[in-house]
């Protein structure tokens, strides 16, 4: 059985995010947290609790429950949610939203939540298809004049020879397949497969050593040293992972296309519940026939205190549904009013919802833990810090906030670069700290110049 993974057609610049360094929870074989591991530092009790939650999820014992991460700002709540998703597997969907994102003038908040929920549930589809697979030995397009522009020629068909170590076939393909071959830029040396039933073409990579094939030192395609073995025409297991939201959009697009044929215009911004019901029925049949398997992902809702009573009721229903992701809420609020009511509750969350949540607290970092985190971030962002610069950032992180200390590194790197240095010194940190203020100083300035600010 062969798993097919699509190769991107172009490379992209890797964006360094705030949590790109996190690889997991950093636990040993007994589930005990290591002081520094997998990009996480400290928060030993919280990480141990998260490890237990991961085991419960893997054993299918989280039904009807969620997780609540509670702690002051900058104590690693989002990092913990990312780490939980990493522990569950590489293809585990991770969807992060803020509680304030729900309030849109165009779409109901329940619709925003429902889309997030369904984007966080993956469906791994397995299909056994009859395909022609091999390395392109020869390819020749049959060209014809474009029906609307006589000066342009388009492929009307193609003759292609595919080979493996054990077999070789020459195929005459139709206009639709020829168009795909041309669009993908298929040439000698390419490893491709063509679905015999649908005509879908996939370019997998390139195989070295093919006569008359041209190779490049730098290419976006994966290179294979050897030709594949076996027959050219064969049955192949193809694995694709989609989300329920992907399927919702596909079904909605089909419905819109059919409706348009009869002259009706679709203006809905929300997906019809009947479409989602049809998708669920289809997925349920796939699961029963072993054609697919469910991949529950993580839906992380930061600033959960921004959710209102209606949103909390909706989440309660989601937790009890058949297709539910792992819901992780996070908040830095204490006793506050539930949005949409005059009722005060811990963290602004209704008590009946709190009873369904496993609550994991996070604590402020110690100076030594801040030091380790700054060193990890400096390594991730490829920033060189001198000892005095690191000491100063630790002091700033302790007295102000860890986020502020981390944010100063990149501006300080530019200051050092302008001075002809690749290493950041304490003087660079001091310089940028004077022009980029933290939240506390911003509040002080607001009070000082209160009369000058617009109200």
mmCIF file with all atom_site columns, N, CA and C in Angstrom, residues 373-412:
data_model
loop_
_atom_site.group_PDB
_atom_site.id
_atom_site.type_symbol
_atom_site.label_atom_id
_atom_site.label_alt_id
_atom_site.label_comp_id
_atom_site.label_asym_id
_atom_site.label_entity_id
_atom_site.label_seq_id
_atom_site.pdbx_PDB_ins_code
_atom_site.Cartn_x
_atom_site.Cartn_y
_atom_site.Cartn_z
_atom_site.occupancy
_atom_site.B_iso_or_equiv
_atom_site.pdbx_formal_charge
_atom_site.auth_seq_id
_atom_site.auth_comp_id
_atom_site.auth_asym_id
_atom_site.auth_atom_id
_atom_site.pdbx_PDB_model_num
ATOM 1   N N  . UNK A 1 373 ? 13.515 30.305 28.170 1.00 0.00 ? 373 UNK A N  1
ATOM 2   C CA . UNK A 1 373 ? 12.568 30.599 27.091 1.00 0.00 ? 373 UNK A CA 1
ATOM 3   C C  . UNK A 1 373 ? 13.179 31.592 26.105 1.00 0.00 ? 373 UNK A C  1
ATOM 4   N N  . UNK A 1 374 ? 13.856 32.615 26.628 1.00 0.00 ? 374 UNK A N  1
ATOM 5   C CA . UNK A 1 374 ? 14.481 33.616 25.756 1.00 0.00 ? 374 UNK A CA 1
ATOM 6   C C  . UNK A 1 374 ? 15.580 32.965 24.918 1.00 0.00 ? 374 UNK A C  1
ATOM 7   N N  . UNK A 1 375 ? 16.340 32.047 25.506 1.00 0.00 ? 375 UNK A N  1
ATOM 8   C CA . UNK A 1 375 ? 17.392 31.354 24.750 1.00 0.00 ? 375 UNK A CA 1
ATOM 9   C C  . UNK A 1 375 ? 16.785 30.517 23.625 1.00 0.00 ? 375 UNK A C  1
ATOM 10  N N  . UNK A 1 376 ? 15.656 29.856 23.906 1.00 0.00 ? 376 UNK A N  1
ATOM 11  C CA . UNK A 1 376 ? 14.981 29.038 22.882 1.00 0.00 ? 376 UNK A CA 1
ATOM 12  C C  . UNK A 1 376 ? 14.457 29.925 21.757 1.00 0.00 ? 376 UNK A C  1
ATOM 13  N N  . UNK A 1 377 ? 13.830 31.062 22.116 1.00 0.00 ? 377 UNK A N  1
ATOM 14  C CA . UNK A 1 377 ? 13.304 31.960 21.096 1.00 0.00 ? 377 UNK A CA 1
ATOM 15  C C  . UNK A 1 377 ? 14.433 32.584 20.272 1.00 0.00 ? 377 UNK A C  1
ATOM 16  N N  . UNK A 1 378 ? 15.554 32.915 20.937 1.00 0.00 ? 378 UNK A N  1
ATOM 17  C CA . UNK A 1 378 ? 16.687 33.486 20.212 1.00 0.00 ? 378 UNK A CA 1
ATOM 18  C C  . UNK A 1 378 ? 17.227 32.491 19.194 1.00 0.00 ? 378 UNK A C  1
ATOM 19  N N  . UNK A 1 379 ? 17.275 31.220 19.576 1.00 0.00 ? 379 UNK A N  1
ATOM 20  C CA . UNK A 1 379 ? 17.735 30.183 18.654 1.00 0.00 ? 379 UNK A CA 1
ATOM 21  C C  . UNK A 1 379 ? 16.754 29.999 17.505 1.00 0.00 ? 379 UNK A C  1
ATOM 22  N N  . UNK A 1 380 ? 15.452 30.037 17.800 1.00 0.00 ? 380 UNK A N  1
ATOM 23  C CA . UNK A 1 380 ? 14.425 29.874 16.773 1.00 0.00 ? 380 UNK A CA 1
ATOM 24  C C  . UNK A 1 380 ? 14.458 31.025 15.774 1.00 0.00 ? 380 UNK A C  1
ATOM 25  N N  . UNK A 1 381 ? 14.699 32.239 16.259 1.00 0.00 ? 381 UNK A N  1
ATOM 26  C CA . UNK A 1 381 ? 14.710 33.412 15.394 1.00 0.00 ? 381 UNK A CA 1
ATOM 27  C C  . UNK A 1 381 ? 16.105 33.716 14.847 1.00 0.00 ? 381 UNK A C  1
ATOM 28  N N  . UNK A 1 382 ? 17.069 32.820 15.147 1.00 0.00 ? 382 UNK A N  1
ATOM 29  C CA . UNK A 1 382 ? 18.447 32.961 14.660 1.00 0.00 ? 382 UNK A CA 1
ATOM 30  C C  . UNK A 1 382 ? 19.035 34.309 15.089 1.00 0.00 ? 382 UNK A C  1
ATOM 31  N N  . UNK A 1 383 ? 18.886 34.615 16.379 1.00 0.00 ? 383 UNK A N  1
ATOM 32  C CA . UNK A 1 383 ? 19.400 35.848 16.966 1.00 0.00 ? 383 UNK A CA 1
ATOM 33  C C  . UNK A 1 383 ? 20.496 35.504 17.962 1.00 0.00 ? 383 UNK A C  1
ATOM 34  N N  . UNK A 1 384 ? 21.624 36.192 17.862 1.00 0.00 ? 384 UNK A N  1
ATOM 35  C CA . UNK A 1 384 ? 22.750 35.967 18.772 1.00 0.00 ? 384 UNK A CA 1
ATOM 36  C C  . UNK A 1 384 ? 22.719 37.004 19.888 1.00 0.00 ? 384 UNK A C  1
ATOM 37  N N  . UNK A 1 385 ? 22.715 36.509 21.133 1.00 0.00 ? 385 UNK A N  1
ATOM 38  C CA . UNK A 1 385 ? 22.672 37.390 22.299 1.00 0.00 ? 385 UNK A CA 1
ATOM 39  C C  . UNK A 1 385 ? 23.967 37.267 23.095 1.00 0.00 ? 385 UNK A C  1
ATOM 40  N N  . UNK A 1 386 ? 24.548 38.401 23.474 1.00 0.00 ? 386 UNK A N  1
ATOM 41  C CA . UNK A 1 386 ? 25.682 38.357 24.396 1.00 0.00 ? 386 UNK A CA 1
ATOM 42  C C  . UNK A 1 386 ? 25.153 38.060 25.801 1.00 0.00 ? 386 UNK A C  1
ATOM 43  N N  . UNK A 1 387 ? 26.034 37.716 26.729 1.00 0.00 ? 387 UNK A N  1
ATOM 44  C CA . UNK A 1 387 ? 25.600 37.370 28.079 1.00 0.00 ? 387 UNK A CA 1
ATOM 45  C C  . UNK A 1 387 ? 24.917 38.555 28.750 1.00 0.00 ? 387 UNK A C  1
ATOM 46  N N  . UNK A 1 388 ? 25.477 39.766 28.568 1.00 0.00 ? 388 UNK A N  1
ATOM 47  C CA . UNK A 1 388 ? 24.860 40.927 29.215 1.00 0.00 ? 388 UNK A CA 1
ATOM 48  C C  . UNK A 1 388 ? 23.496 41.248 28.608 1.00 0.00 ? 388 UNK A C  1
ATOM 49  N N  . UNK A 1 389 ? 23.338 41.018 27.297 1.00 0.00 ? 389 UNK A N  1
ATOM 50  C CA . UNK A 1 389 ? 22.038 41.228 26.665 1.00 0.00 ? 389 UNK A CA 1
ATOM 51  C C  . UNK A 1 389 ? 21.015 40.223 27.179 1.00 0.00 ? 389 UNK A C  1
ATOM 52  N N  . UNK A 1 390 ? 21.441 38.969 27.319 1.00 0.00 ? 390 UNK A N  1
ATOM 53  C CA . UNK A 1 390 ? 20.533 37.942 27.847 1.00 0.00 ? 390 UNK A CA 1
ATOM 54  C C  . UNK A 1 390 ? 20.122 38.271 29.274 1.00 0.00 ? 390 UNK A C  1
ATOM 55  N N  . UNK A 1 391 ? 21.084 38.698 30.097 1.00 0.00 ? 391 UNK A N  1
ATOM 56  C CA . UNK A 1 391 ? 20.779 39.052 31.494 1.00 0.00 ? 391 UNK A CA 1
ATOM 57  C C  . UNK A 1 391 ? 19.775 40.198 31.550 1.00 0.00 ? 391 UNK A C  1
ATOM 58  N N  . UNK A 1 392 ? 19.958 41.186 30.671 1.00 0.00 ? 392 UNK A N  1
ATOM 59  C CA . UNK A 1 392 ? 19.051 42.337 30.669 1.00 0.00 ? 392 UNK A CA 1
ATOM 60  C C  . UNK A 1 392 ? 17.648 41.929 30.215 1.00 0.00 ? 392 UNK A C  1
ATOM 61  N N  . UNK A 1 393 ? 17.559 41.055 29.211 1.00 0.00 ? 393 UNK A N  1
ATOM 62  C CA . UNK A 1 393 ? 16.246 40.585 28.755 1.00 0.00 ? 393 UNK A CA 1
ATOM 63  C C  . UNK A 1 393 ? 15.534 39.789 29.841 1.00 0.00 ? 393 UNK A C  1
ATOM 64  N N  . UNK A 1 394 ? 16.294 39.014 30.604 1.00 0.00 ? 394 UNK A N  1
ATOM 65  C CA . UNK A 1 394 ? 15.700 38.264 31.718 1.00 0.00 ? 394 UNK A CA 1
ATOM 66  C C  . UNK A 1 394 ? 15.142 39.234 32.759 1.00 0.00 ? 394 UNK A C  1
ATOM 67  N N  . UNK A 1 395 ? 15.901 40.299 33.040 1.00 0.00 ? 395 UNK A N  1
ATOM 68  C CA . UNK A 1 395 ? 15.441 41.309 34.003 1.00 0.00 ? 395 UNK A CA 1
ATOM 69  C C  . UNK A 1 395 ? 14.164 41.983 33.496 1.00 0.00 ? 395 UNK A C  1
ATOM 70  N N  . UNK A 1 396 ? 14.147 42.333 32.217 1.00 0.00 ? 396 UNK A N  1
ATOM 71  C CA . UNK A 1 396 ? 12.964 42.965 31.629 1.00 0.00 ? 396 UNK A CA 1
ATOM 72  C C  . UNK A 1 396 ? 11.772 42.003 31.664 1.00 0.00 ? 396 UNK A C  1
ATOM 73  N N  . UNK A 1 397 ? 12.020 40.740 31.344 1.00 0.00 ? 397 UNK A N  1
ATOM 74  C CA . UNK A 1 397 ? 10.951 39.743 31.366 1.00 0.00 ? 397 UNK A CA 1
ATOM 75  C C  . UNK A 1 397 ? 10.379 39.533 32.752 1.00 0.00 ? 397 UNK A C  1
ATOM 76  N N  . UNK A 1 398 ? 11.236 39.655 33.786 1.00 0.00 ? 398 UNK A N  1
ATOM 77  C CA . UNK A 1 398 ? 10.787 39.470 35.167 1.00 0.00 ? 398 UNK A CA 1
ATOM 78  C C  . UNK A 1 398 ? 10.025 40.686 35.667 1.00 0.00 ? 398 UNK A C  1
ATOM 79  N N  . UNK A 1 399 ? 10.546 41.883 35.358 1.00 0.00 ? 399 UNK A N  1
ATOM 80  C CA . UNK A 1 399 ? 9.943  43.107 35.877 1.00 0.00 ? 399 UNK A CA 1
ATOM 81  C C  . UNK A 1 399 ? 8.762  43.591 35.045 1.00 0.00 ? 399 UNK A C  1
ATOM 82  N N  . UNK A 1 400 ? 8.751  43.307 33.770 1.00 0.00 ? 400 UNK A N  1
ATOM 83  C CA . UNK A 1 400 ? 7.675  43.765 32.892 1.00 0.00 ? 400 UNK A CA 1
ATOM 84  C C  . UNK A 1 400 ? 6.853  42.562 32.422 1.00 0.00 ? 400 UNK A C  1
ATOM 85  N N  . UNK A 1 401 ? 7.263  41.937 31.325 1.00 0.00 ? 401 UNK A N  1
ATOM 86  C CA . UNK A 1 401 ? 6.577  40.729 30.866 1.00 0.00 ? 401 UNK A CA 1
ATOM 87  C C  . UNK A 1 401 ? 7.491  39.959 29.928 1.00 0.00 ? 401 UNK A C  1
ATOM 88  N N  . UNK A 1 402 ? 7.284  38.649 29.866 1.00 0.00 ? 402 UNK A N  1
ATOM 89  C CA . UNK A 1 402 ? 8.078  37.795 28.985 1.00 0.00 ? 402 UNK A CA 1
ATOM 90  C C  . UNK A 1 402 ? 7.845  38.170 27.525 1.00 0.00 ? 402 UNK A C  1
ATOM 91  N N  . UNK A 1 403 ? 6.594  38.460 27.170 1.00 0.00 ? 403 UNK A N  1
ATOM 92  C CA . UNK A 1 403 ? 6.281  38.810 25.785 1.00 0.00 ? 403 UNK A CA 1
ATOM 93  C C  . UNK A 1 403 ? 7.051  40.061 25.357 1.00 0.00 ? 403 UNK A C  1
ATOM 94  N N  . UNK A 1 404 ? 7.105  41.054 26.243 1.00 0.00 ? 404 UNK A N  1
ATOM 95  C CA . UNK A 1 404 ? 7.807  42.294 25.928 1.00 0.00 ? 404 UNK A CA 1
ATOM 96  C C  . UNK A 1 404 ? 9.289  42.022 25.713 1.00 0.00 ? 404 UNK A C  1
ATOM 97  N N  . UNK A 1 405 ? 9.879  41.177 26.571 1.00 0.00 ? 405 UNK A N  1
ATOM 98  C CA . UNK A 1 405 ? 11.299 40.853 26.433 1.00 0.00 ? 405 UNK A CA 1
ATOM 99  C C  . UNK A 1 405 ? 11.580 40.154 25.108 1.00 0.00 ? 405 UNK A C  1
ATOM 100 N N  . UNK A 1 406 ? 10.723 39.222 24.724 1.00 0.00 ? 406 UNK A N  1
ATOM 101 C CA . UNK A 1 406 ? 10.908 38.491 23.459 1.00 0.00 ? 406 UNK A CA 1
ATOM 102 C C  . UNK A 1 406 ? 10.729 39.427 22.266 1.00 0.00 ? 406 UNK A C  1
ATOM 103 N N  . UNK A 1 407 ? 9.760  40.344 22.367 1.00 0.00 ? 407 UNK A N  1
ATOM 104 C CA . UNK A 1 407 ? 9.503  41.268 21.259 1.00 0.00 ? 407 UNK A CA 1
ATOM 105 C C  . UNK A 1 407 ? 10.667 42.231 21.016 1.00 0.00 ? 407 UNK A C  1
ATOM 106 N N  . UNK A 1 408 ? 11.479 42.485 22.033 1.00 0.00 ? 408 UNK A N  1
ATOM 107 C CA . UNK A 1 408 ? 12.593 43.423 21.876 1.00 0.00 ? 408 UNK A CA 1
ATOM 108 C C  . UNK A 1 408 ? 13.768 42.827 21.093 1.00 0.00 ? 408 UNK A C  1
ATOM 109 N N  . UNK A 1 409 ? 13.818 41.495 20.965 1.00 0.00 ? 409 UNK A N  1
ATOM 110 C CA . UNK A 1 409 ? 14.988 40.860 20.356 1.00 0.00 ? 409 UNK A CA 1
ATOM 111 C C  . UNK A 1 409 ? 15.173 41.241 18.888 1.00 0.00 ? 409 UNK A C  1
ATOM 112 N N  . UNK A 1 410 ? 14.117 41.191 18.110 1.00 0.00 ? 410 UNK A N  1
ATOM 113 C CA . UNK A 1 410 ? 14.254 41.467 16.680 1.00 0.00 ? 410 UNK A CA 1
ATOM 114 C C  . UNK A 1 410 ? 14.608 42.936 16.408 1.00 0.00 ? 410 UNK A C  1
ATOM 115 N N  . UNK A 1 411 ? 13.946 43.933 17.053 1.00 0.00 ? 411 UNK A N  1
ATOM 116 C CA . UNK A 1 411 ? 14.396 45.317 16.869 1.00 0.00 ? 411 UNK A CA 1
ATOM 117 C C  . UNK A 1 411 ? 15.853 45.522 17.299 1.00 0.00 ? 411 UNK A C  1
ATOM 118 N N  . UNK A 1 412 ? 16.256 44.844 18.388 1.00 0.00 ? 412 UNK A N  1
ATOM 119 C CA . UNK A 1 412 ? 17.638 44.969 18.862 1.00 0.00 ? 412 UNK A CA 1
ATOM 120 C C  . UNK A 1 412 ? 18.617 44.369 17.853 1.00 0.00 ? 412 UNK A C  1
#
